Amino acid sequence: MPSQPPPSYPKLGYPLPDQDPYGISVYLPTWRDTLGWASRDPAVLAQLKTGYPRFFIPHVVRELASRLLQKANPLLSDARIDQSEVSALLIAGHRSALECQTYLQRCGSTESVVLHATLAGSIQMVSRSQTLTKDNVSYDELYLITHPEDLALEAKAFWQHTGSGISSRCAVYWLEYNSVMPREIPMKEAVKAMSILHDRIASSFSTDSIKVAPSDVILYPTGMSAISQSAKAIQDWRGRNDIRVAVFGFLYVDTFKVLSRIHAIDCVLYGHASSQNLTALETDLENGMKIDALYTEFPGNPLLNSADLDYLHQLSTRYGFLLVVDDTVGTATNLALFPSCDVICTSLTKMFSGGCNVMGGSTALNLKSPWYNEIRQAFSQQPNEPYFPLDVLVMEKNSRDVANRVRKASSNAENLVNILRSHQTVSEVFYPKGIASQSVYDRFKRPGAGYGFLLSITFRTPSAAKAFHDALHVAKGPSLGAKFTLCCAYTLLAHFKELEWAAQFGVHEHLVRISVGVEDLELLKTLTCNALDAAAAAAAAE
C-alpha cells in the first residue's frame, strides 16, 4: 500500500502546478483532450486557461501587447500601417527583435516594424542600424514586433521555436506598474542570484579533468533561446549566415525547426542515433560534405537513445565542425559530457528548476575544445538575452536541491521501467538502461549516478496506450523534469501535423512519455500497476 494518498489535480485547461498562476504546464487529463488540443478543437481550446509558455502565448502577455500597441498608434499611423489588422509579439532582447522582424519579412510581411518600449512610458521606432546594449538582468524595456493578422501563425512559430518571448511574470509586472503602486524589483538580489546560477551550473558540469569557469556559462530566459543563440554564435564564429548544420538523432521538435525554419540554416538530418547513421555521417564527410556544427541530444527525447559522443567528437575534430549537445534529459548530475563535446545547451526549465513554474536556459563551453577561444569570443560578443529578474530569483531558489531531485527521480524511474517491461500489454520501453545504447550512456555516467527521470512506452495496441494514459493518476500535460510526475501523449503534442514523418524515426502516434518525479516510490508503483490493469482490460476487450 502507498504511504501517502493519491494526488489531486485541477480541471482541464488549468495550470500545473495546481493554482500556480505561473505554472508552465497545462492539465490535459485524457487522450481525447490532448487530441483536441493538438487538432485545435474549439471546444478544448475554449477551456484552456494557460499552456506551455512557448506553445501558448499567455493571456497576460497578449493583454500587455494590446495596450502597448494602442500607445504606439501615432507611430504606426505615421508609418502608414493599418492598425486595425496588426498584432505584435513582445520580446525582451534587441537582437532577437530584429531577428523576428527579418523572419516575418521573409514570410511576406512588408510592414513589420520594431518598437522599443520603456517602463517609463516612452515608445519609439527602432532602426536596424541602432546599437543598443543590455544587461543580462533587465526589466524596464521591451520590444514590440508588429505583424499583420494573416501572419499570426508565422509570428507564433518564431515565439515558439526561439523561446525569446517575454515571460508572464514580466507581463504581470508591466501591467501592474501602470495600474497600481509598483513593486520594487530586487535588482541586487537578482544580480546575486545570476552569479549563484553561473557558479552552480559551472560546478555541475565540472569533472576532475575539466573545471568549467562561471564565465563560460551563459544564461538565457528559455532553453530554446540557448539553442537559438548558439546557432547565431556559430554564424558569428564562421563570419557568415549560410552555415550548414547536421542534426544527429531524433531531436526535440523545436531544435530542428529553430535551425531550419527560423534561422534558415541548411540542415542535414540523420534521424536515428544509430551506428548505421554514424557510418552514413562519416561517409558523407569523407566524400566532401562540409558542415559547421552538429547538434544532438544525450540521451534523446523521446526515444532516450544515446549517440556515440566520443566518435562524433573525433569526427568534429577531424573535419572541423562544432559539436553541440543538449543534455536536458540526461542532466549534469547524472552525466559528465565534457570533454567529448564543445558546447552543452540545457533547458533549465526542466529538472534543473523542477518547480514547473519558471523558464530558463544555459550554454556551457568546453575549455579544452580546439575552438574554445574563438567560440568564447563569439558568445561574449552577442548581445545578452535579458532574463527577467523575478524569474531569475525563482530559478535560483528552485535549483538549490537539483542534485537530490535528479537522484530520487532517476531511482523512481528505473523502478517503474522494471514494472513496465514485464507487462504483457507493453511493446517497448525506451529508457537509457536496458536498450542497445546503454553501453554508450554508461561511458559518460558519473560514478553512482542513475539513468535519468524520463521514459517512453509503446503498447501492443492503441487502445491499451490510451487506457494506460487515461488511467495513470498523475499530472498530464506538456513539459518534463518537474518534481512531480508528468505524463503526456507525446507524439500528439509535438508532431500532430507530421505523424507519418515522425513514425519513420520510431516516434509513433500512440507513444506515451512519462517524466518521473520525486513522489513516494510505492505510490508511483501502485498508480502504474493500476494503469497497466486498465491497459490490459482495454486490450482484452478488443
Coordinates of C-alpha atoms in Angstrom, one line a residue:
M1 CA 0.0 0.0 0.0
P2 CA 1.3 3.5 -0.7
S3 CA 2.4 5.6 2.2
Q4 CA 0.6 8.7 1.0
P5 CA -2.8 9.3 -0.7
P6 CA -3.1 9.8 -4.5
P7 CA -2.7 13.4 -5.6
S8 CA -5.5 15.6 -6.8
Y9 CA -5.4 17.7 -10.0
P10 CA -7.2 20.7 -11.5
K11 CA -9.7 20.8 -14.2
L12 CA -8.9 20.5 -17.9
G13 CA -7.1 23.6 -19.2
Y14 CA -5.9 24.8 -15.8
P15 CA -2.2 25.3 -14.9
L16 CA 0.2 22.7 -13.5
P17 CA 1.2 23.0 -10.7
D18 CA -2.3 23.5 -9.5
Q19 CA -3.3 27.1 -8.5
D20 CA 0.1 28.4 -9.6
P21 CA -0.5 31.4 -11.9
Y22 CA 3.0 30.9 -13.3
G23 CA 2.6 27.1 -13.9
I24 CA 4.2 26.3 -17.2
S25 CA 2.2 23.1 -17.9
V26 CA -1.5 22.7 -18.5
Y27 CA -3.7 19.8 -17.4
L28 CA -4.8 17.6 -20.3
P29 CA -6.2 14.6 -18.4
T30 CA -7.3 12.4 -21.2
W31 CA -6.1 11.2 -24.6
R32 CA -9.1 12.8 -26.1
D33 CA -8.2 16.2 -24.5
T34 CA -4.7 16.0 -25.9
L35 CA -6.0 15.2 -29.4
G36 CA -8.4 18.1 -29.1
W37 CA -5.5 20.4 -28.1
A38 CA -3.4 19.1 -31.0
S39 CA -6.1 19.4 -33.6
R40 CA -7.2 22.8 -32.3
D41 CA -10.7 21.7 -31.4
P42 CA -12.5 24.9 -30.4
A43 CA -14.3 23.0 -27.5
V44 CA -11.0 22.2 -25.9
L45 CA -9.2 25.4 -26.7
A46 CA -12.0 27.4 -25.1
Q47 CA -11.2 25.7 -21.8
L48 CA -7.5 26.5 -21.8
K49 CA -6.7 29.0 -19.1
T50 CA -3.0 28.6 -19.9
G51 CA -0.5 26.4 -21.8
Y52 CA 3.2 25.7 -22.1
P53 CA 4.5 29.3 -22.5
R54 CA 6.2 28.7 -25.8
F55 CA 3.3 26.8 -27.3
F56 CA 0.7 29.2 -25.9
I57 CA 1.2 32.9 -25.7
P58 CA -0.1 33.7 -22.2
H59 CA -3.2 35.8 -21.9
V60 CA -1.4 38.4 -19.8
V61 CA 1.3 38.8 -22.5
R62 CA -1.4 39.3 -25.1
E63 CA -3.1 41.9 -22.9
L64 CA 0.2 43.8 -22.5
A65 CA 0.9 43.7 -26.2
S66 CA -2.6 45.1 -26.9
R67 CA -2.1 48.0 -24.5
L68 CA 1.4 48.9 -25.9
L69 CA 0.1 48.8 -29.4
Q70 CA -2.6 51.3 -28.5
K71 CA 0.0 53.5 -27.1
A72 CA 2.0 53.2 -30.3
N73 CA -0.9 54.1 -32.6
P74 CA 0.6 57.5 -33.5
L75 CA 3.8 55.9 -34.6
L76 CA 2.0 53.3 -36.6
S77 CA -0.1 56.0 -38.3
D78 CA 3.0 57.9 -39.3
A79 CA 4.4 54.7 -40.8
R80 CA 1.1 54.2 -42.6
I81 CA 0.4 50.8 -41.0
D82 CA -3.2 49.8 -40.8
Q83 CA -3.6 49.4 -37.0
S84 CA -6.9 47.6 -37.3
E85 CA -5.3 44.4 -38.6
V86 CA -2.0 44.5 -36.7
S87 CA -0.8 42.4 -33.7
A88 CA 2.6 42.3 -32.0
L89 CA 5.0 39.9 -30.3
L90 CA 6.7 41.1 -27.1
I91 CA 10.4 40.2 -27.0
A92 CA 12.9 41.4 -24.4
G93 CA 16.1 41.3 -26.4
H94 CA 17.2 43.8 -29.2
R95 CA 18.9 41.2 -31.4
S96 CA 16.0 38.8 -31.1
A97 CA 13.5 41.5 -32.0
L98 CA 15.4 42.3 -35.2
E99 CA 15.7 38.6 -36.0
C100 CA 11.9 38.3 -35.6
Q101 CA 11.4 41.2 -38.0
T102 CA 13.7 39.6 -40.5
Y103 CA 11.9 36.3 -40.2
L104 CA 8.5 37.9 -40.7
Q105 CA 9.7 39.8 -43.7
R106 CA 10.9 36.6 -45.2
C107 CA 7.4 35.2 -44.6
G108 CA 6.0 38.0 -46.6
S109 CA 5.3 40.9 -44.2
T110 CA 6.2 44.2 -45.7
E111 CA 5.0 46.3 -42.8
S112 CA 6.6 44.7 -39.7
V113 CA 8.3 47.3 -37.6
V114 CA 10.2 47.1 -34.3
L115 CA 9.1 49.4 -31.4
H116 CA 11.1 50.0 -28.3
A117 CA 9.0 50.5 -25.2
T118 CA 10.2 51.5 -21.7
L119 CA 8.6 51.1 -18.4
A120 CA 8.7 54.9 -18.0
G121 CA 6.2 55.1 -20.9
S122 CA 8.2 56.0 -24.0
I123 CA 7.8 54.2 -27.3
Q124 CA 9.9 54.7 -30.3
M125 CA 10.6 53.1 -33.7
V126 CA 13.8 51.1 -33.9
S127 CA 16.0 51.2 -37.0
R128 CA 18.2 48.2 -37.9
S129 CA 21.3 50.4 -37.6
Q130 CA 20.7 51.2 -33.9
T131 CA 23.1 49.6 -31.4
L132 CA 21.6 49.0 -28.0
T133 CA 23.4 47.4 -25.1
K134 CA 21.7 45.5 -22.3
D135 CA 22.5 43.9 -19.1
N136 CA 21.5 40.3 -18.7
V137 CA 19.1 41.1 -15.9
S138 CA 16.7 43.7 -17.3
Y139 CA 13.1 44.6 -16.8
D140 CA 12.5 48.2 -17.8
E141 CA 12.4 47.9 -21.6
L142 CA 10.7 45.6 -24.2
Y143 CA 10.4 45.3 -28.0
L144 CA 7.2 45.0 -30.0
I145 CA 7.4 43.4 -33.4
T146 CA 4.3 44.2 -35.4
H147 CA 2.8 41.8 -37.9
P148 CA -0.4 41.6 -39.9
E149 CA -3.1 39.2 -38.6
D150 CA -2.7 36.9 -41.6
L151 CA 0.9 36.1 -40.4
A152 CA -0.2 35.2 -36.9
L153 CA 0.9 31.6 -37.3
E154 CA 4.3 32.6 -38.6
A155 CA 4.7 35.0 -35.7
K156 CA 3.7 32.3 -33.3
A157 CA 6.3 30.0 -34.8
F158 CA 9.0 32.5 -34.0
W159 CA 7.8 32.8 -30.5
Q160 CA 7.6 29.0 -30.0
H161 CA 10.8 27.9 -31.7
T162 CA 13.2 30.7 -30.5
G163 CA 11.9 31.0 -26.9
S164 CA 12.7 34.7 -27.0
G165 CA 9.2 36.0 -25.9
I166 CA 8.8 37.7 -22.6
S167 CA 7.6 35.7 -19.5
S168 CA 4.3 36.0 -17.9
R169 CA 6.0 37.4 -14.7
C170 CA 7.4 40.2 -16.8
A171 CA 4.0 40.9 -18.4
V172 CA 2.3 40.9 -15.0
Y173 CA 4.8 43.4 -13.6
W174 CA 4.5 45.8 -16.5
L175 CA 0.7 45.7 -16.3
E176 CA 0.8 46.3 -12.5
Y177 CA 3.3 49.1 -12.9
N178 CA 0.8 51.2 -14.8
S179 CA -2.2 50.4 -12.7
V180 CA -1.2 50.0 -9.1
M181 CA 1.7 51.1 -6.8
P182 CA 4.6 49.2 -8.5
R183 CA 6.5 46.6 -6.6
E184 CA 10.2 47.3 -6.2
I185 CA 12.3 45.0 -8.3
P186 CA 15.1 43.5 -6.1
M187 CA 17.9 44.0 -8.6
K188 CA 20.7 43.5 -6.1
E189 CA 19.2 40.1 -5.2
A190 CA 18.6 39.2 -8.8
V191 CA 22.2 40.1 -9.8
K192 CA 23.5 37.9 -6.9
A193 CA 21.1 35.1 -8.0
M194 CA 22.5 35.3 -11.5
S195 CA 26.0 34.9 -10.1
I196 CA 25.0 31.9 -8.0
L197 CA 23.4 30.3 -11.0
H198 CA 26.6 30.7 -13.0
D199 CA 28.6 29.1 -10.2
R200 CA 26.1 26.3 -9.7
I201 CA 25.9 25.4 -13.4
A202 CA 29.6 25.6 -13.9
S203 CA 30.2 23.4 -10.9
S204 CA 27.7 20.8 -12.1
F205 CA 29.5 20.4 -15.4
S206 CA 33.0 20.2 -13.9
T207 CA 34.9 17.0 -13.6
D208 CA 38.3 16.1 -12.2
S209 CA 39.9 16.9 -15.5
I210 CA 37.8 19.9 -16.5
K211 CA 36.8 22.8 -14.3
V212 CA 34.2 24.9 -16.0
A213 CA 34.5 28.6 -15.2
P214 CA 31.4 30.5 -14.3
S215 CA 32.3 32.9 -17.1
D216 CA 32.0 30.0 -19.5
V217 CA 28.3 29.7 -18.7
I218 CA 25.8 31.9 -20.5
L219 CA 22.2 32.2 -19.1
Y220 CA 19.1 32.7 -21.2
P221 CA 15.4 33.2 -20.5
T222 CA 14.5 29.8 -22.0
G223 CA 16.1 26.6 -23.1
M224 CA 15.2 27.2 -26.8
S225 CA 16.8 30.6 -26.5
A226 CA 20.0 28.9 -25.6
I227 CA 19.7 26.7 -28.7
S228 CA 18.7 29.6 -30.9
Q229 CA 21.5 31.9 -29.8
S230 CA 24.1 29.1 -30.0
A231 CA 23.3 28.9 -33.7
K232 CA 23.8 32.7 -34.1
A233 CA 27.1 32.3 -32.2
I234 CA 28.2 29.7 -34.7
Q235 CA 27.3 32.0 -37.6
D236 CA 29.3 34.8 -35.9
W237 CA 32.2 32.3 -35.5
R238 CA 32.2 31.4 -39.1
G239 CA 31.6 35.0 -40.2
R240 CA 28.6 34.1 -42.4
N241 CA 24.9 33.2 -42.2
D242 CA 24.9 30.4 -44.8
I243 CA 26.2 27.7 -42.5
R244 CA 25.3 24.1 -42.7
V245 CA 24.4 22.0 -39.7
A246 CA 23.9 18.3 -39.1
V247 CA 21.2 17.1 -36.8
F248 CA 22.0 13.7 -35.4
G249 CA 19.2 11.6 -33.9
F250 CA 15.5 12.4 -33.5
L251 CA 15.8 15.7 -31.5
Y252 CA 13.2 17.7 -29.7
V253 CA 10.9 19.2 -32.3
D254 CA 11.7 22.9 -31.8
T255 CA 15.5 22.4 -32.1
F256 CA 15.3 21.3 -35.7
K257 CA 12.7 23.9 -36.5
V258 CA 14.5 26.9 -35.0
L259 CA 17.6 26.0 -37.0
S260 CA 15.9 25.2 -40.3
R261 CA 12.7 27.3 -40.3
I262 CA 13.6 30.4 -38.2
H263 CA 17.3 30.8 -39.0
A264 CA 17.0 29.3 -42.5
I265 CA 20.1 27.1 -41.8
D266 CA 20.8 24.3 -44.2
C267 CA 20.2 21.2 -42.0
V268 CA 21.2 17.6 -42.8
L269 CA 19.1 15.2 -40.8
Y270 CA 20.4 11.9 -39.5
G271 CA 17.2 10.9 -37.8
H272 CA 18.4 7.8 -35.9
A273 CA 21.1 8.0 -33.3
S274 CA 22.4 4.6 -34.6
S275 CA 25.7 3.1 -35.7
Q276 CA 24.3 3.0 -39.2
N277 CA 23.7 6.7 -39.2
L278 CA 27.1 7.3 -37.7
T279 CA 28.6 5.4 -40.6
A280 CA 26.5 7.4 -43.0
L281 CA 27.6 10.7 -41.5
E282 CA 31.3 9.7 -41.7
T283 CA 30.9 8.5 -45.3
D284 CA 29.3 11.9 -46.2
L285 CA 32.1 13.8 -44.5
E286 CA 34.7 11.6 -46.3
N287 CA 33.0 12.3 -49.6
G288 CA 33.4 16.0 -49.1
M289 CA 30.3 17.2 -47.2
K290 CA 31.1 20.3 -45.2
I291 CA 29.3 21.1 -42.0
D292 CA 29.9 23.9 -39.5
A293 CA 28.2 22.2 -36.5
L294 CA 26.4 19.1 -35.4
Y295 CA 23.5 19.2 -32.9
T296 CA 22.5 16.2 -30.9
E297 CA 20.9 15.3 -27.6
F298 CA 22.2 13.0 -24.9
P299 CA 20.1 11.0 -24.4
G300 CA 17.4 11.8 -27.0
N301 CA 13.9 12.9 -26.4
P302 CA 11.6 10.9 -26.5
L303 CA 13.4 7.7 -27.5
L304 CA 16.2 8.0 -25.0
N305 CA 18.9 6.7 -27.3
S306 CA 22.5 7.7 -26.6
A307 CA 24.5 8.9 -29.5
D308 CA 28.2 7.9 -29.5
L309 CA 29.6 11.2 -28.5
D310 CA 33.2 10.1 -28.4
Y311 CA 33.0 9.1 -32.1
L312 CA 31.1 12.2 -33.0
H313 CA 33.8 14.3 -31.2
Q314 CA 36.5 12.5 -33.1
L315 CA 34.7 13.4 -36.4
S316 CA 34.2 17.0 -35.3
T317 CA 37.9 17.4 -34.6
R318 CA 38.9 15.7 -37.8
Y319 CA 36.5 17.6 -40.0
G320 CA 36.4 20.9 -38.2
F321 CA 32.9 21.3 -37.0
L322 CA 31.5 22.2 -33.6
L323 CA 29.7 19.5 -31.6
V324 CA 26.7 20.9 -29.6
V325 CA 24.9 18.7 -27.2
D326 CA 21.6 19.2 -25.4
D327 CA 21.8 17.4 -22.1
T328 CA 18.4 18.5 -20.7
V329 CA 17.2 14.9 -20.3
G330 CA 20.4 13.5 -19.1
T331 CA 21.4 16.3 -16.6
A332 CA 24.8 17.2 -15.4
T333 CA 24.1 15.3 -12.2
N334 CA 24.0 12.0 -14.0
L335 CA 26.4 12.7 -16.8
A336 CA 29.8 14.1 -17.5
L337 CA 29.8 15.1 -21.2
F338 CA 32.9 17.3 -21.2
P339 CA 35.4 17.0 -22.9
S340 CA 33.5 15.0 -25.5
C341 CA 31.7 18.0 -27.0
D342 CA 32.3 21.7 -27.5
V343 CA 29.1 23.3 -26.2
I344 CA 26.3 22.0 -23.9
C345 CA 22.9 23.6 -24.1
T346 CA 20.4 23.0 -21.3
S347 CA 16.8 23.8 -20.7
L348 CA 16.9 24.9 -17.1
T349 CA 13.1 25.0 -17.2
K350 CA 13.1 21.2 -16.7
M351 CA 14.8 19.2 -14.0
F352 CA 17.2 22.0 -13.0
S353 CA 14.2 24.0 -11.8
G354 CA 11.9 21.2 -11.0
G355 CA 9.2 23.7 -10.0
C356 CA 7.4 23.7 -13.3
N357 CA 6.8 27.4 -12.8
V358 CA 9.7 29.3 -14.4
M359 CA 11.7 29.2 -17.7
G360 CA 15.4 29.4 -18.3
G361 CA 18.3 28.0 -20.3
S362 CA 22.1 27.9 -20.4
T363 CA 25.1 27.1 -22.6
A364 CA 28.4 25.9 -21.2
L365 CA 31.7 26.0 -23.1
N366 CA 34.4 23.3 -23.1
L367 CA 37.7 24.8 -22.1
K368 CA 39.5 22.0 -23.9
S369 CA 37.7 22.5 -27.2
P370 CA 40.1 23.2 -30.0
W371 CA 37.9 26.2 -30.9
Y372 CA 37.4 27.4 -27.3
N373 CA 38.9 30.9 -27.8
E374 CA 37.0 31.6 -31.0
I375 CA 33.7 30.3 -29.7
R376 CA 34.1 32.1 -26.4
Q377 CA 34.6 35.3 -28.2
A378 CA 31.6 34.7 -30.5
F379 CA 29.4 34.1 -27.5
S380 CA 30.8 37.0 -25.5
Q381 CA 30.2 39.4 -28.4
Q382 CA 26.5 38.5 -28.5
P383 CA 24.0 41.0 -27.0
N384 CA 22.8 39.3 -23.9
E385 CA 19.3 37.9 -23.9
P386 CA 17.6 39.7 -20.9
Y387 CA 16.4 37.4 -18.1
F388 CA 13.6 38.9 -16.1
P389 CA 14.8 39.4 -12.5
L390 CA 11.8 37.8 -10.8
D391 CA 12.3 34.7 -13.0
V392 CA 16.0 34.6 -12.1
L393 CA 15.1 34.7 -8.4
V394 CA 12.6 31.8 -8.7
M395 CA 15.1 29.8 -10.8
E396 CA 17.9 30.2 -8.2
K397 CA 15.6 29.1 -5.4
N398 CA 14.1 26.2 -7.2
S399 CA 17.5 24.8 -8.3
R400 CA 19.1 24.6 -4.9
D401 CA 18.2 20.9 -4.4
V402 CA 18.6 19.8 -8.1
A403 CA 21.1 17.0 -7.4
N404 CA 18.9 15.3 -4.8
R405 CA 15.9 15.6 -7.1
V406 CA 17.7 14.1 -10.0
R407 CA 18.9 11.1 -8.0
K408 CA 15.5 10.4 -6.5
A409 CA 13.6 10.8 -9.8
S410 CA 16.1 8.6 -11.6
S411 CA 15.8 5.9 -9.0
N412 CA 12.0 6.1 -9.2
A413 CA 12.1 5.9 -13.0
E414 CA 14.3 2.8 -13.0
N415 CA 11.9 1.0 -10.7
L416 CA 8.9 1.9 -12.9
V417 CA 10.8 0.7 -16.0
N418 CA 11.2 -2.7 -14.5
I419 CA 7.5 -3.0 -13.9
L420 CA 6.5 -1.7 -17.3
R421 CA 8.9 -4.0 -19.2
S422 CA 7.4 -7.1 -17.6
H423 CA 3.8 -6.3 -18.6
Q424 CA 2.0 -8.2 -21.4
T425 CA 0.4 -5.0 -22.9
V426 CA 3.7 -3.2 -23.3
S427 CA 5.6 -3.4 -26.6
E428 CA 8.7 -1.4 -25.7
V429 CA 10.0 0.8 -23.0
F430 CA 12.5 3.5 -24.1
Y431 CA 15.0 4.2 -21.3
P432 CA 18.8 4.6 -21.3
K433 CA 19.2 1.5 -19.2
G434 CA 18.3 -1.8 -21.0
I435 CA 18.5 -0.6 -24.6
A436 CA 21.1 -1.1 -27.3
S437 CA 22.9 2.2 -26.5
Q438 CA 23.3 1.6 -22.7
S439 CA 27.0 1.0 -23.1
V440 CA 27.4 4.4 -24.6
Y441 CA 25.4 6.1 -21.8
D442 CA 27.5 4.2 -19.2
R443 CA 30.7 5.6 -20.7
F444 CA 29.5 9.1 -19.6
K445 CA 27.6 8.2 -16.4
R446 CA 29.1 9.7 -13.3
P447 CA 30.0 7.3 -10.5
G448 CA 26.9 6.2 -8.6
A449 CA 24.6 8.2 -10.8
G450 CA 21.4 7.0 -12.5
Y451 CA 19.8 6.7 -15.9
G452 CA 17.5 9.7 -15.7
F453 CA 13.9 10.5 -15.0
L454 CA 12.4 10.3 -18.5
L455 CA 10.9 7.2 -20.2
S456 CA 8.6 6.4 -23.1
I457 CA 6.4 3.5 -23.7
T458 CA 4.7 1.9 -26.7
F459 CA 1.9 -0.6 -26.3
R460 CA 0.8 -3.6 -28.3
T461 CA -2.5 -1.8 -29.3
P462 CA -3.6 1.8 -29.5
S463 CA -6.5 1.1 -27.1
A464 CA -4.0 -0.1 -24.4
A465 CA -2.0 3.0 -24.8
K466 CA -5.0 5.3 -24.5
A467 CA -6.3 3.3 -21.5
F468 CA -3.0 3.4 -19.7
H469 CA -2.6 7.1 -20.3
D470 CA -6.1 8.0 -19.1
A471 CA -5.9 5.7 -16.0
L472 CA -2.5 6.8 -14.8
H473 CA -3.4 9.1 -12.0
V474 CA -0.6 11.6 -12.3
A475 CA -0.3 15.1 -13.7
K476 CA -0.8 15.1 -17.5
G477 CA 0.4 17.8 -19.9
P478 CA 3.4 19.2 -21.8
S479 CA 6.9 19.6 -20.4
L480 CA 9.2 17.3 -18.4
G481 CA 11.5 17.4 -15.4
A482 CA 9.0 18.6 -12.8
K483 CA 9.5 17.3 -9.3
F484 CA 6.0 15.8 -9.7
T485 CA 5.4 13.0 -12.3
L486 CA 4.1 14.3 -15.6
C487 CA 2.7 12.1 -18.4
C488 CA 1.7 13.0 -21.9
A489 CA 0.7 11.6 -25.3
Y490 CA 4.0 13.0 -26.6
T491 CA 3.6 12.5 -30.4
L492 CA 0.2 14.2 -30.5
L493 CA 1.7 17.2 -28.6
A494 CA 4.9 17.5 -30.7
H495 CA 4.1 16.0 -34.1
F496 CA 0.4 16.0 -34.7
K497 CA 0.8 17.5 -38.2
E498 CA 3.6 15.2 -39.2
L499 CA 2.6 11.8 -37.6
E500 CA 3.8 9.7 -40.6
W501 CA 7.1 11.5 -40.8
A502 CA 7.7 11.0 -37.0
A503 CA 6.8 7.4 -37.3
Q504 CA 9.7 6.8 -39.8
F505 CA 12.1 7.5 -36.9
G506 CA 10.3 5.3 -34.3
V507 CA 8.2 8.1 -32.7
H508 CA 4.8 6.5 -33.2
E509 CA 1.4 8.2 -32.7
H510 CA 0.5 6.2 -29.5
L511 CA 3.7 6.7 -27.7
V512 CA 3.3 7.6 -24.0
R513 CA 6.0 9.6 -22.3
I514 CA 6.4 9.8 -18.6
S515 CA 8.7 12.3 -16.7
V516 CA 9.0 10.6 -13.3
G517 CA 9.0 12.8 -10.2
V518 CA 10.2 12.5 -6.6
E519 CA 7.0 11.1 -5.1
D520 CA 6.9 8.2 -2.8
L521 CA 8.0 5.1 -4.8
E522 CA 5.3 2.8 -3.5
L523 CA 2.6 5.3 -4.5
L524 CA 4.1 5.5 -8.0
K525 CA 4.2 1.7 -8.3
T526 CA 0.6 1.4 -7.3
L527 CA -0.5 4.1 -9.8
T528 CA 1.5 2.5 -12.6
C529 CA 0.1 -1.0 -11.8
N530 CA -3.5 0.4 -11.8
A531 CA -2.9 2.0 -15.2
L532 CA -1.4 -1.3 -16.6
D533 CA -4.6 -3.1 -15.3
A534 CA -6.6 -0.6 -17.3
A535 CA -4.4 -1.2 -20.4
A536 CA -4.9 -5.0 -20.0
A537 CA -8.7 -4.6 -19.8
A538 CA -8.8 -2.5 -22.9
A539 CA -6.6 -4.9 -24.8
A540 CA -8.8 -7.9 -23.7
A541 CA -12.0 -6.0 -24.8
E542 CA -10.8 -5.7 -28.4

